[in-house]
């Protein structure tokens, strides 16, 4: 369980989509008051239903009452905000419009964070007049379950801002990872997309099916990574053999700069994954919620075991 907050604080979350809704759960469970803004009626309805269901599952009814959903920015008590988190679409102009509207409303000491997963933090917060009070704060899905949070220093982020964000994430029970340079995709997405580039190449080339790639990761190296991490595992397996393999293998890996042809074709045909019933796989909409619930519970169970035995020593 996350730690209780030692002092009542307020976070304003911009956007009540899946990411924003889960971030609200994470903060409310440690005692923060959560003001969530969402202009789209359908998204507000979905978030409300999701919160009611998820807090019931978590047996955290009192935390549910700490979340207030707003249709417009005008009803938000901005001066109470200690932190503002932007969790809207990856649209730079939209993010800039939000910052121009919101920065004048908050206190001078309010920290402004973006949950962007692919844009440079410096680009996202460019309109801010107090960029030293801004940073990247990227949660993983589902945000109230996954431990890791990427805390990215923007070009002008102050040490005090980083220290405060890291302290808040620690109080939430998260595992913050720090990026001292602002790069597109930050840490997790850069690593993932390097892997996906090779995965898509294997599919595009007919070398392997999506099903076999998933099996190879799930029942191969994916097993060890929640215990050891990829860098520690190289030390354990031995650096000389890793170096020799790298010399032979790296020249053969795909290094293209364009998205996968299969991926582009699926999207062009309207096959977007679970939301449309088909992506690389076919999906039955009636079973998706049940499978995601099972996935979340498995995550929670695995995370609890990891916490009990502690983190591995990095050497």
PDB file of N, CA, C and O in Angstrom, residues 11 18 45 48 92 130 137 159 168 172-173 192 214-215 217 220 222 224 227 238 241 245 249 294 302 304 307:
ATOM      1  N   UNK A  11      -3.750  18.036  -6.275  1.00  0.00           N
ATOM      2  CA  UNK A  11      -3.237  17.898  -7.632  1.00  0.00           C
ATOM      3  C   UNK A  11      -4.380  18.176  -8.599  1.00  0.00           C
ATOM      4  O   UNK A  11      -5.514  17.749  -8.375  1.00  0.00           O
ATOM      5  N   UNK A  18      -7.899   7.283 -19.778  1.00  0.00           N
ATOM      6  CA  UNK A  18      -7.417   6.190 -18.933  1.00  0.00           C
ATOM      7  C   UNK A  18      -6.214   6.602 -18.092  1.00  0.00           C
ATOM      8  O   UNK A  18      -6.141   6.300 -16.897  1.00  0.00           O
ATOM      9  N   UNK A  45     -18.174  10.643 -18.437  1.00  0.00           N
ATOM     10  CA  UNK A  45     -19.072   9.549 -18.054  1.00  0.00           C
ATOM     11  C   UNK A  45     -18.291   8.258 -17.845  1.00  0.00           C
ATOM     12  O   UNK A  45     -18.513   7.541 -16.853  1.00  0.00           O
ATOM     13  N   UNK A  48     -16.150   8.478 -14.595  1.00  0.00           N
ATOM     14  CA  UNK A  48     -16.976   8.345 -13.390  1.00  0.00           C
ATOM     15  C   UNK A  48     -17.339   6.893 -13.139  1.00  0.00           C
ATOM     16  O   UNK A  48     -17.231   6.391 -12.007  1.00  0.00           O
ATOM     17  N   UNK A  92       1.025  18.933 -29.481  1.00  0.00           N
ATOM     18  CA  UNK A  92       1.833  20.002 -28.888  1.00  0.00           C
ATOM     19  C   UNK A  92       1.067  21.316 -28.801  1.00  0.00           C
ATOM     20  O   UNK A  92       1.157  22.035 -27.793  1.00  0.00           O
ATOM     21  N   UNK A 130       7.520  30.274 -16.013  1.00  0.00           N
ATOM     22  CA  UNK A 130       8.312  29.769 -14.885  1.00  0.00           C
ATOM     23  C   UNK A 130       8.716  28.317 -15.169  1.00  0.00           C
ATOM     24  O   UNK A 130       8.298  27.383 -14.474  1.00  0.00           O
ATOM     25  N   UNK A 137       6.628  14.060 -15.856  1.00  0.00           N
ATOM     26  CA  UNK A 137       6.211  13.096 -14.840  1.00  0.00           C
ATOM     27  C   UNK A 137       5.382  12.045 -15.569  1.00  0.00           C
ATOM     28  O   UNK A 137       4.165  12.163 -15.688  1.00  0.00           O
ATOM     29  N   UNK A 159      16.622  22.137  -9.293  1.00  0.00           N
ATOM     30  CA  UNK A 159      16.897  21.014  -8.407  1.00  0.00           C
ATOM     31  C   UNK A 159      15.783  20.860  -7.377  1.00  0.00           C
ATOM     32  O   UNK A 159      15.413  19.737  -7.013  1.00  0.00           O
ATOM     33  N   UNK A 168       7.474  13.192  -3.583  1.00  0.00           N
ATOM     34  CA  UNK A 168       6.050  12.860  -3.715  1.00  0.00           C
ATOM     35  C   UNK A 168       5.885  11.457  -4.303  1.00  0.00           C
ATOM     36  O   UNK A 168       5.011  10.704  -3.873  1.00  0.00           O
ATOM     37  N   UNK A 172       4.195   8.053  -2.607  1.00  0.00           N
ATOM     38  CA  UNK A 172       3.121   7.325  -3.288  1.00  0.00           C
ATOM     39  C   UNK A 172       3.455   5.835  -3.400  1.00  0.00           C
ATOM     40  O   UNK A 172       2.622   5.032  -3.806  1.00  0.00           O
ATOM     41  N   UNK A 173       4.681   5.465  -3.052  1.00  0.00           N
ATOM     42  CA  UNK A 173       5.095   4.078  -3.184  1.00  0.00           C
ATOM     43  C   UNK A 173       5.601   3.734  -4.561  1.00  0.00           C
ATOM     44  O   UNK A 173       5.740   2.558  -4.902  1.00  0.00           O
ATOM     45  N   UNK A 192      11.552   0.548 -25.408  1.00  0.00           N
ATOM     46  CA  UNK A 192      10.486  -0.250 -26.009  1.00  0.00           C
ATOM     47  C   UNK A 192      10.472  -0.144 -27.524  1.00  0.00           C
ATOM     48  O   UNK A 192      10.312  -1.147 -28.233  1.00  0.00           O
ATOM     49  N   UNK A 214       5.366 -12.972 -29.216  1.00  0.00           N
ATOM     50  CA  UNK A 214       4.815 -12.790 -27.872  1.00  0.00           C
ATOM     51  C   UNK A 214       5.221 -13.937 -26.946  1.00  0.00           C
ATOM     52  O   UNK A 214       5.574 -13.711 -25.775  1.00  0.00           O
ATOM     53  N   UNK A 215       5.174 -15.155 -27.446  1.00  0.00           N
ATOM     54  CA  UNK A 215       5.574 -16.307 -26.631  1.00  0.00           C
ATOM     55  C   UNK A 215       7.055 -16.234 -26.258  1.00  0.00           C
ATOM     56  O   UNK A 215       7.441 -16.540 -25.125  1.00  0.00           O
ATOM     57  N   UNK A 217       8.946 -13.618 -25.846  1.00  0.00           N
ATOM     58  CA  UNK A 217       9.202 -12.600 -24.823  1.00  0.00           C
ATOM     59  C   UNK A 217       8.602 -13.022 -23.484  1.00  0.00           C
ATOM     60  O   UNK A 217       9.257 -12.961 -22.440  1.00  0.00           O
ATOM     61  N   UNK A 220      10.434 -16.195 -22.310  1.00  0.00           N
ATOM     62  CA  UNK A 220      11.881 -16.135 -22.434  1.00  0.00           C
ATOM     63  C   UNK A 220      12.449 -15.072 -21.519  1.00  0.00           C
ATOM     64  O   UNK A 220      12.307 -15.144 -20.294  1.00  0.00           O
ATOM     65  N   UNK A 222      11.483 -12.133 -20.848  1.00  0.00           N
ATOM     66  CA  UNK A 222      10.536 -11.339 -20.075  1.00  0.00           C
ATOM     67  C   UNK A 222      10.387 -11.810 -18.647  1.00  0.00           C
ATOM     68  O   UNK A 222      10.107 -11.011 -17.740  1.00  0.00           O
ATOM     69  N   UNK A 224      12.701 -12.825 -16.565  1.00  0.00           N
ATOM     70  CA  UNK A 224      13.751 -12.418 -15.629  1.00  0.00           C
ATOM     71  C   UNK A 224      13.788 -10.928 -15.338  1.00  0.00           C
ATOM     72  O   UNK A 224      14.351 -10.504 -14.329  1.00  0.00           O
ATOM     73  N   UNK A 227      12.951  -9.103 -12.041  1.00  0.00           N
ATOM     74  CA  UNK A 227      13.825  -9.394 -10.908  1.00  0.00           C
ATOM     75  C   UNK A 227      15.200  -8.765 -11.099  1.00  0.00           C
ATOM     76  O   UNK A 227      15.749  -8.140 -10.192  1.00  0.00           O
ATOM     77  N   UNK A 238      27.648 -12.671 -18.145  1.00  0.00           N
ATOM     78  CA  UNK A 238      29.054 -12.512 -18.505  1.00  0.00           C
ATOM     79  C   UNK A 238      29.245 -11.547 -19.658  1.00  0.00           C
ATOM     80  O   UNK A 238      28.661 -11.725 -20.730  1.00  0.00           O
ATOM     81  N   UNK A 241      30.933 -12.803 -23.331  1.00  0.00           N
ATOM     82  CA  UNK A 241      30.041 -13.462 -24.292  1.00  0.00           C
ATOM     83  C   UNK A 241      29.037 -12.473 -24.862  1.00  0.00           C
ATOM     84  O   UNK A 241      28.651 -12.543 -26.034  1.00  0.00           O
ATOM     85  N   UNK A 245      28.688 -11.675 -28.835  1.00  0.00           N
ATOM     86  CA  UNK A 245      27.383 -11.777 -29.505  1.00  0.00           C
ATOM     87  C   UNK A 245      27.010 -10.461 -30.161  1.00  0.00           C
ATOM     88  O   UNK A 245      26.483 -10.437 -31.287  1.00  0.00           O
ATOM     89  N   UNK A 249      25.856  -9.867 -33.966  1.00  0.00           N
ATOM     90  CA  UNK A 249      24.427  -9.661 -34.161  1.00  0.00           C
ATOM     91  C   UNK A 249      24.045  -8.246 -34.571  1.00  0.00           C
ATOM     92  O   UNK A 249      23.165  -8.043 -35.421  1.00  0.00           O
ATOM     93  N   UNK A 294      -8.168  -9.070 -15.062  1.00  0.00           N
ATOM     94  CA  UNK A 294      -7.273 -10.169 -14.690  1.00  0.00           C
ATOM     95  C   UNK A 294      -5.819  -9.723 -14.775  1.00  0.00           C
ATOM     96  O   UNK A 294      -4.999 -10.028 -13.891  1.00  0.00           O
ATOM     97  N   UNK A 302       2.039  -9.627  -8.488  1.00  0.00           N
ATOM     98  CA  UNK A 302       3.474  -9.678  -8.737  1.00  0.00           C
ATOM     99  C   UNK A 302       4.216  -8.546  -8.072  1.00  0.00           C
ATOM    100  O   UNK A 302       5.300  -8.730  -7.513  1.00  0.00           O
ATOM    101  N   UNK A 304       3.318  -6.954  -5.371  1.00  0.00           N
ATOM    102  CA  UNK A 304       3.338  -7.205  -3.931  1.00  0.00           C
ATOM    103  C   UNK A 304       4.467  -8.158  -3.563  1.00  0.00           C
ATOM    104  O   UNK A 304       5.157  -7.959  -2.555  1.00  0.00           O
ATOM    105  N   UNK A 307       7.815  -6.303  -3.737  1.00  0.00           N
ATOM    106  CA  UNK A 307       8.001  -5.407  -2.604  1.00  0.00           C
ATOM    107  C   UNK A 307       8.394  -6.163  -1.346  1.00  0.00           C
ATOM    108  O   UNK A 307       9.219  -5.713  -0.558  1.00  0.00           O
TER     109      UNK A 307
END
